[in-house]
Amino acid sequence: DTEVTQTPKHLVMGMTNKKSLKCEQHMGHRAMYWYKQKAKKPPELMFVYSYEKLSINESVPSRFSPECPNSSLLNLHLHALQPEDSALYLCASSQVRGGGKTQYFGPGTRLLVL
Amino acid sequence: AQKITQTQPGMFVQEKEAVTLDCTYDTSDPSYGLFWYKQPSSGEMIFLIYQGSYDQQNATEGRYSLNFQKARKSANLVISASQLGDSAMYFCAMPRNAGGTSYGKLTFGQGTILTVHP
């Protein structure tokens, strides 16, 4: 099973709202990722968690706050976003050690900030 | 620094024909890997195929195969017997960590939009 699930599929929020994106995987992967993707562009890495600890933050604004409550779950908390934050947010997971480092992606959350 | 180049912004192919999507790369790592992902309009990035730099044979997965030419630093994706469902954006990507064996950052190409005509 190579399934990564994400909720919600779509989200519309105002600039003063607080919302959260959720990601879940049950492949036993200990690395989890958040990406942001604008239309017709490649994904841009935001955060990487390894063994539930934040290992990479690509200088993401503090209005995005990641959280990894356990090895299967990854959240992205959103607060005071800007219209330019509207994008597709993709979650991915992979092994940390061993030969298989393939990142498996979820279906994404399409976020619109008004 | 690594770089992935996909020179074809868009490609068209007739259903049931084969198509090649180009990917060239630049890396100073002696050991590395290359991934291809498919992204339909629904948004999900679907892993298709992986090639390691020391793999003796070109990778194949069903209708997908990699034409890996190390000396030319190219890893082109070949899709045989195209289907309407193959219409999507395709990304070539390389792990950014040294040796290509660590988890973490992926360097993506700009992508190629493939349209399959009936």
PDB file of N, CA and C in Angstrom, chain A residues 31 33 35 37 40-43 45 48-50 55-56 58 88 90 94-96 98 101-107 110, chain B residues 35 37 39-47 50 89 91 95-97 100-106 108-111 113:
ATOM      1  N   ALA A  31       9.985   9.647   7.358  1.00  0.00           N
ATOM      2  CA  ALA A  31      10.206  10.997   6.832  1.00  0.00           C
ATOM      3  C   ALA A  31       8.905  11.465   6.188  1.00  0.00           C
ATOM      4  N   TYR A  33       6.872  15.119   4.464  1.00  0.00           N
ATOM      5  CA  TYR A  33       7.207  16.360   3.786  1.00  0.00           C
ATOM      6  C   TYR A  33       5.965  17.188   3.506  1.00  0.00           C
ATOM      7  N   TYR A  35       4.977  20.213   0.695  1.00  0.00           N
ATOM      8  CA  TYR A  35       5.346  20.965  -0.489  1.00  0.00           C
ATOM      9  C   TYR A  35       4.235  21.957  -0.825  1.00  0.00           C
ATOM     10  N   GLN A  37       2.789  24.005  -4.261  1.00  0.00           N
ATOM     11  CA  GLN A  37       2.910  23.977  -5.719  1.00  0.00           C
ATOM     12  C   GLN A  37       1.957  24.975  -6.363  1.00  0.00           C
ATOM     13  N   LYS A  40       1.215  24.812 -12.848  1.00  0.00           N
ATOM     14  CA  LYS A  40       2.163  24.558 -13.935  1.00  0.00           C
ATOM     15  C   LYS A  40       3.626  24.768 -13.517  1.00  0.00           C
ATOM     16  N   LYS A  41       3.891  24.671 -12.224  1.00  0.00           N
ATOM     17  CA  LYS A  41       5.254  24.772 -11.701  1.00  0.00           C
ATOM     18  C   LYS A  41       5.581  23.506 -10.926  1.00  0.00           C
ATOM     19  N   PRO A  42       6.871  23.223 -10.715  1.00  0.00           N
ATOM     20  CA  PRO A  42       7.199  22.060  -9.884  1.00  0.00           C
ATOM     21  C   PRO A  42       6.917  22.349  -8.414  1.00  0.00           C
ATOM     22  N   PRO A  43       6.770  21.300  -7.624  1.00  0.00           N
ATOM     23  CA  PRO A  43       6.554  21.519  -6.182  1.00  0.00           C
ATOM     24  C   PRO A  43       7.780  22.166  -5.545  1.00  0.00           C
ATOM     25  N   LEU A  45       9.670  22.528  -1.874  1.00  0.00           N
ATOM     26  CA  LEU A  45       9.724  21.954  -0.533  1.00  0.00           C
ATOM     27  C   LEU A  45       9.533  23.041   0.518  1.00  0.00           C
ATOM     28  N   VAL A  48      10.499  19.302   6.158  1.00  0.00           N
ATOM     29  CA  VAL A  48      10.746  17.865   6.228  1.00  0.00           C
ATOM     30  C   VAL A  48      10.817  17.467   7.693  1.00  0.00           C
ATOM     31  N   TYR A  49      10.111  16.395   8.036  1.00  0.00           N
ATOM     32  CA  TYR A  49      10.190  15.790   9.360  1.00  0.00           C
ATOM     33  C   TYR A  49      10.857  14.436   9.228  1.00  0.00           C
ATOM     34  N   SER A  50      11.761  14.170  10.160  1.00  0.00           N
ATOM     35  CA  SER A  50      12.401  12.869  10.238  1.00  0.00           C
ATOM     36  C   SER A  50      12.274  12.366  11.661  1.00  0.00           C
ATOM     37  N   SER A  55      13.394  18.537  10.498  1.00  0.00           N
ATOM     38  CA  SER A  55      14.791  18.481  10.079  1.00  0.00           C
ATOM     39  C   SER A  55      15.118  19.512   9.003  1.00  0.00           C
ATOM     40  N   ILE A  56      14.132  19.918   8.240  1.00  0.00           N
ATOM     41  CA  ILE A  56      14.362  20.932   7.207  1.00  0.00           C
ATOM     42  C   ILE A  56      13.202  21.925   7.225  1.00  0.00           C
ATOM     43  N   GLU A  58      12.520  25.236   4.903  1.00  0.00           N
ATOM     44  CA  GLU A  58      13.038  26.001   3.776  1.00  0.00           C
ATOM     45  C   GLU A  58      12.675  27.474   3.880  1.00  0.00           C
ATOM     46  N   LEU A  88      -1.597  24.562  -4.391  1.00  0.00           N
ATOM     47  CA  LEU A  88      -1.814  23.152  -4.056  1.00  0.00           C
ATOM     48  C   LEU A  88      -0.757  22.764  -3.022  1.00  0.00           C
ATOM     49  N   LEU A  90       0.966  19.771  -1.080  1.00  0.00           N
ATOM     50  CA  LEU A  90       1.175  18.334  -1.193  1.00  0.00           C
ATOM     51  C   LEU A  90       1.944  17.820   0.010  1.00  0.00           C
ATOM     52  N   SER A  94       8.467   9.144   2.945  1.00  0.00           N
ATOM     53  CA  SER A  94       9.474   8.226   2.410  1.00  0.00           C
ATOM     54  C   SER A  94      10.179   7.541   3.557  1.00  0.00           C
ATOM     55  N   GLN A  95      10.942   6.523   3.225  1.00  0.00           N
ATOM     56  CA  GLN A  95      11.836   5.929   4.208  1.00  0.00           C
ATOM     57  C   GLN A  95      12.961   6.923   4.493  1.00  0.00           C
ATOM     58  N   VAL A  96      13.590   6.741   5.649  1.00  0.00           N
ATOM     59  CA  VAL A  96      14.759   7.549   5.968  1.00  0.00           C
ATOM     60  C   VAL A  96      16.034   6.783   5.659  1.00  0.00           C
ATOM     61  N   GLY A  98      17.954   2.952   4.318  1.00  0.00           N
ATOM     62  CA  GLY A  98      17.743   1.854   3.386  1.00  0.00           C
ATOM     63  C   GLY A  98      17.727   2.338   1.948  1.00  0.00           C
ATOM     64  N   LYS A 101      14.187   5.404  -1.161  1.00  0.00           N
ATOM     65  CA  LYS A 101      13.933   6.765  -0.688  1.00  0.00           C
ATOM     66  C   LYS A 101      12.848   7.449  -1.508  1.00  0.00           C
ATOM     67  N   THR A 102      12.118   6.676  -2.268  1.00  0.00           N
ATOM     68  CA  THR A 102      11.068   7.253  -3.095  1.00  0.00           C
ATOM     69  C   THR A 102      10.085   8.006  -2.224  1.00  0.00           C
ATOM     70  N   GLN A 103       9.748   9.205  -2.630  1.00  0.00           N
ATOM     71  CA  GLN A 103       8.732   9.979  -1.941  1.00  0.00           C
ATOM     72  C   GLN A 103       7.376   9.672  -2.570  1.00  0.00           C
ATOM     73  N   TYR A 104       6.446   9.293  -1.730  1.00  0.00           N
ATOM     74  CA  TYR A 104       5.078   9.019  -2.167  1.00  0.00           C
ATOM     75  C   TYR A 104       4.201  10.179  -1.715  1.00  0.00           C
ATOM     76  N   PHE A 105       3.450  10.697  -2.682  1.00  0.00           N
ATOM     77  CA  PHE A 105       2.678  11.913  -2.448  1.00  0.00           C
ATOM     78  C   PHE A 105       1.201  11.614  -2.225  1.00  0.00           C
ATOM     79  N   GLY A 106       0.581  12.495  -1.488  1.00  0.00           N
ATOM     80  CA  GLY A 106      -0.865  12.475  -1.340  1.00  0.00           C
ATOM     81  C   GLY A 106      -1.536  13.242  -2.467  1.00  0.00           C
ATOM     82  N   PRO A 107      -2.869  13.287  -2.471  1.00  0.00           N
ATOM     83  CA  PRO A 107      -3.611  13.941  -3.548  1.00  0.00           C
ATOM     84  C   PRO A 107      -3.599  15.459  -3.458  1.00  0.00           C
ATOM     85  N   ARG A 110      -6.123  21.798  -2.244  1.00  0.00           N
ATOM     86  CA  ARG A 110      -6.137  23.057  -3.013  1.00  0.00           C
ATOM     87  C   ARG A 110      -6.633  24.161  -2.105  1.00  0.00           C
TER      88      ARG A 110
ATOM     89  N   PHE B  35      14.122  10.183 -10.528  1.00  0.00           N
ATOM     90  CA  PHE B  35      12.727   9.779 -10.438  1.00  0.00           C
ATOM     91  C   PHE B  35      11.931  10.437 -11.561  1.00  0.00           C
ATOM     92  N   TYR B  37       7.804  11.411 -12.061  1.00  0.00           N
ATOM     93  CA  TYR B  37       6.476  11.481 -11.467  1.00  0.00           C
ATOM     94  C   TYR B  37       5.484  11.964 -12.516  1.00  0.00           C
ATOM     95  N   GLN B  39       1.699  13.841 -12.844  1.00  0.00           N
ATOM     96  CA  GLN B  39       0.726  14.628 -12.094  1.00  0.00           C
ATOM     97  C   GLN B  39      -0.470  14.952 -12.976  1.00  0.00           C
ATOM     98  N   PRO B  40      -1.553  14.186 -12.830  1.00  0.00           N
ATOM     99  CA  PRO B  40      -2.777  14.508 -13.588  1.00  0.00           C
ATOM    100  C   PRO B  40      -3.362  15.825 -13.091  1.00  0.00           C
ATOM    101  N   SER B  41      -4.393  16.272 -13.762  1.00  0.00           N
ATOM    102  CA  SER B  41      -5.017  17.548 -13.381  1.00  0.00           C
ATOM    103  C   SER B  41      -5.628  17.479 -11.978  1.00  0.00           C
ATOM    104  N   SER B  42      -5.865  16.284 -11.474  1.00  0.00           N
ATOM    105  CA  SER B  42      -6.404  16.140 -10.120  1.00  0.00           C
ATOM    106  C   SER B  42      -5.400  16.588  -9.056  1.00  0.00           C
ATOM    107  N   GLY B  43      -4.117  16.575  -9.391  1.00  0.00           N
ATOM    108  CA  GLY B  43      -3.120  17.127  -8.477  1.00  0.00           C
ATOM    109  C   GLY B  43      -2.167  16.131  -7.854  1.00  0.00           C
ATOM    110  N   GLU B  44      -2.554  14.887  -7.727  1.00  0.00           N
ATOM    111  CA  GLU B  44      -1.676  13.938  -7.051  1.00  0.00           C
ATOM    112  C   GLU B  44      -0.424  13.663  -7.860  1.00  0.00           C
ATOM    113  N   MET B  45       0.719  13.647  -7.193  1.00  0.00           N
ATOM    114  CA  MET B  45       1.986  13.290  -7.824  1.00  0.00           C
ATOM    115  C   MET B  45       2.153  11.788  -7.707  1.00  0.00           C
ATOM    116  N   ILE B  46       2.195  11.109  -8.841  1.00  0.00           N
ATOM    117  CA  ILE B  46       2.247   9.655  -8.854  1.00  0.00           C
ATOM    118  C   ILE B  46       3.646   9.212  -9.245  1.00  0.00           C
ATOM    119  N   PHE B  47       4.288   8.432  -8.385  1.00  0.00           N
ATOM    120  CA  PHE B  47       5.614   7.904  -8.685  1.00  0.00           C
ATOM    121  C   PHE B  47       5.503   6.891  -9.823  1.00  0.00           C
ATOM    122  N   TYR B  50      12.102   4.736 -11.182  1.00  0.00           N
ATOM    123  CA  TYR B  50      13.349   5.215 -10.575  1.00  0.00           C
ATOM    124  C   TYR B  50      14.537   4.551 -11.266  1.00  0.00           C
ATOM    125  N   MET B  89       0.899  16.198 -16.429  1.00  0.00           N
ATOM    126  CA  MET B  89       2.215  16.827 -16.319  1.00  0.00           C
ATOM    127  C   MET B  89       3.183  15.761 -15.821  1.00  0.00           C
ATOM    128  N   PHE B  91       7.097  15.103 -14.299  1.00  0.00           N
ATOM    129  CA  PHE B  91       8.271  15.728 -13.699  1.00  0.00           C
ATOM    130  C   PHE B  91       9.395  14.716 -13.562  1.00  0.00           C
ATOM    131  N   PRO B  95      17.200  13.409  -6.055  1.00  0.00           N
ATOM    132  CA  PRO B  95      17.450  13.758  -4.649  1.00  0.00           C
ATOM    133  C   PRO B  95      18.625  14.694  -4.559  1.00  0.00           C
ATOM    134  N   ARG B  96      18.510  15.682  -3.670  1.00  0.00           N
ATOM    135  CA  ARG B  96      19.530  16.716  -3.607  1.00  0.00           C
ATOM    136  C   ARG B  96      20.674  16.374  -2.682  1.00  0.00           C
ATOM    137  N   ASN B  97      20.502  15.348  -1.838  1.00  0.00           N
ATOM    138  CA  ASN B  97      21.568  15.033  -0.893  1.00  0.00           C
ATOM    139  C   ASN B  97      22.699  14.308  -1.592  1.00  0.00           C
ATOM    140  N   GLY B 100      22.795  10.778  -3.425  1.00  0.00           N
ATOM    141  CA  GLY B 100      21.429  10.431  -3.829  1.00  0.00           C
ATOM    142  C   GLY B 100      20.806   9.355  -2.986  1.00  0.00           C
ATOM    143  N   THR B 101      21.364   9.068  -1.827  1.00  0.00           N
ATOM    144  CA  THR B 101      20.823   7.972  -1.040  1.00  0.00           C
ATOM    145  C   THR B 101      20.122   8.445   0.212  1.00  0.00           C
ATOM    146  N   SER B 102      20.176   9.709   0.496  1.00  0.00           N
ATOM    147  CA  SER B 102      19.530  10.204   1.710  1.00  0.00           C
ATOM    148  C   SER B 102      18.150  10.729   1.394  1.00  0.00           C
ATOM    149  N   TYR B 103      17.284  10.699   2.390  1.00  0.00           N
ATOM    150  CA  TYR B 103      15.967  11.287   2.204  1.00  0.00           C
ATOM    151  C   TYR B 103      16.135  12.789   2.132  1.00  0.00           C
ATOM    152  N   GLY B 104      15.079  13.471   1.780  1.00  0.00           N
ATOM    153  CA  GLY B 104      15.133  14.923   1.873  1.00  0.00           C
ATOM    154  C   GLY B 104      14.722  15.631   0.617  1.00  0.00           C
ATOM    155  N   LYS B 105      15.553  16.507   0.160  1.00  0.00           N
ATOM    156  CA  LYS B 105      15.150  17.431  -0.881  1.00  0.00           C
ATOM    157  C   LYS B 105      15.212  16.781  -2.254  1.00  0.00           C
ATOM    158  N   LEU B 106      14.245  17.127  -3.056  1.00  0.00           N
ATOM    159  CA  LEU B 106      14.225  16.726  -4.458  1.00  0.00           C
ATOM    160  C   LEU B 106      14.397  17.959  -5.326  1.00  0.00           C
ATOM    161  N   PHE B 108      13.477  19.266  -8.821  1.00  0.00           N
ATOM    162  CA  PHE B 108      12.539  18.940  -9.896  1.00  0.00           C
ATOM    163  C   PHE B 108      12.900  19.698 -11.166  1.00  0.00           C
ATOM    164  N   GLY B 109      12.597  19.083 -12.306  1.00  0.00           N
ATOM    165  CA  GLY B 109      12.588  19.836 -13.551  1.00  0.00           C
ATOM    166  C   GLY B 109      11.313  20.664 -13.631  1.00  0.00           C
ATOM    167  N   GLN B 110      11.200  21.444 -14.704  1.00  0.00           N
ATOM    168  CA  GLN B 110      10.039  22.325 -14.851  1.00  0.00           C
ATOM    169  C   GLN B 110       8.789  21.592 -15.328  1.00  0.00           C
ATOM    170  N   GLY B 111       8.957  20.360 -15.748  1.00  0.00           N
ATOM    171  CA  GLY B 111       7.807  19.565 -16.146  1.00  0.00           C
ATOM    172  C   GLY B 111       7.488  19.633 -17.621  1.00  0.00           C
ATOM    173  N   ILE B 113       4.045  18.905 -20.115  1.00  0.00           N
ATOM    174  CA  ILE B 113       2.619  18.560 -20.193  1.00  0.00           C
ATOM    175  C   ILE B 113       2.419  17.663 -21.408  1.00  0.00           C
TER     176      ILE B 113
END
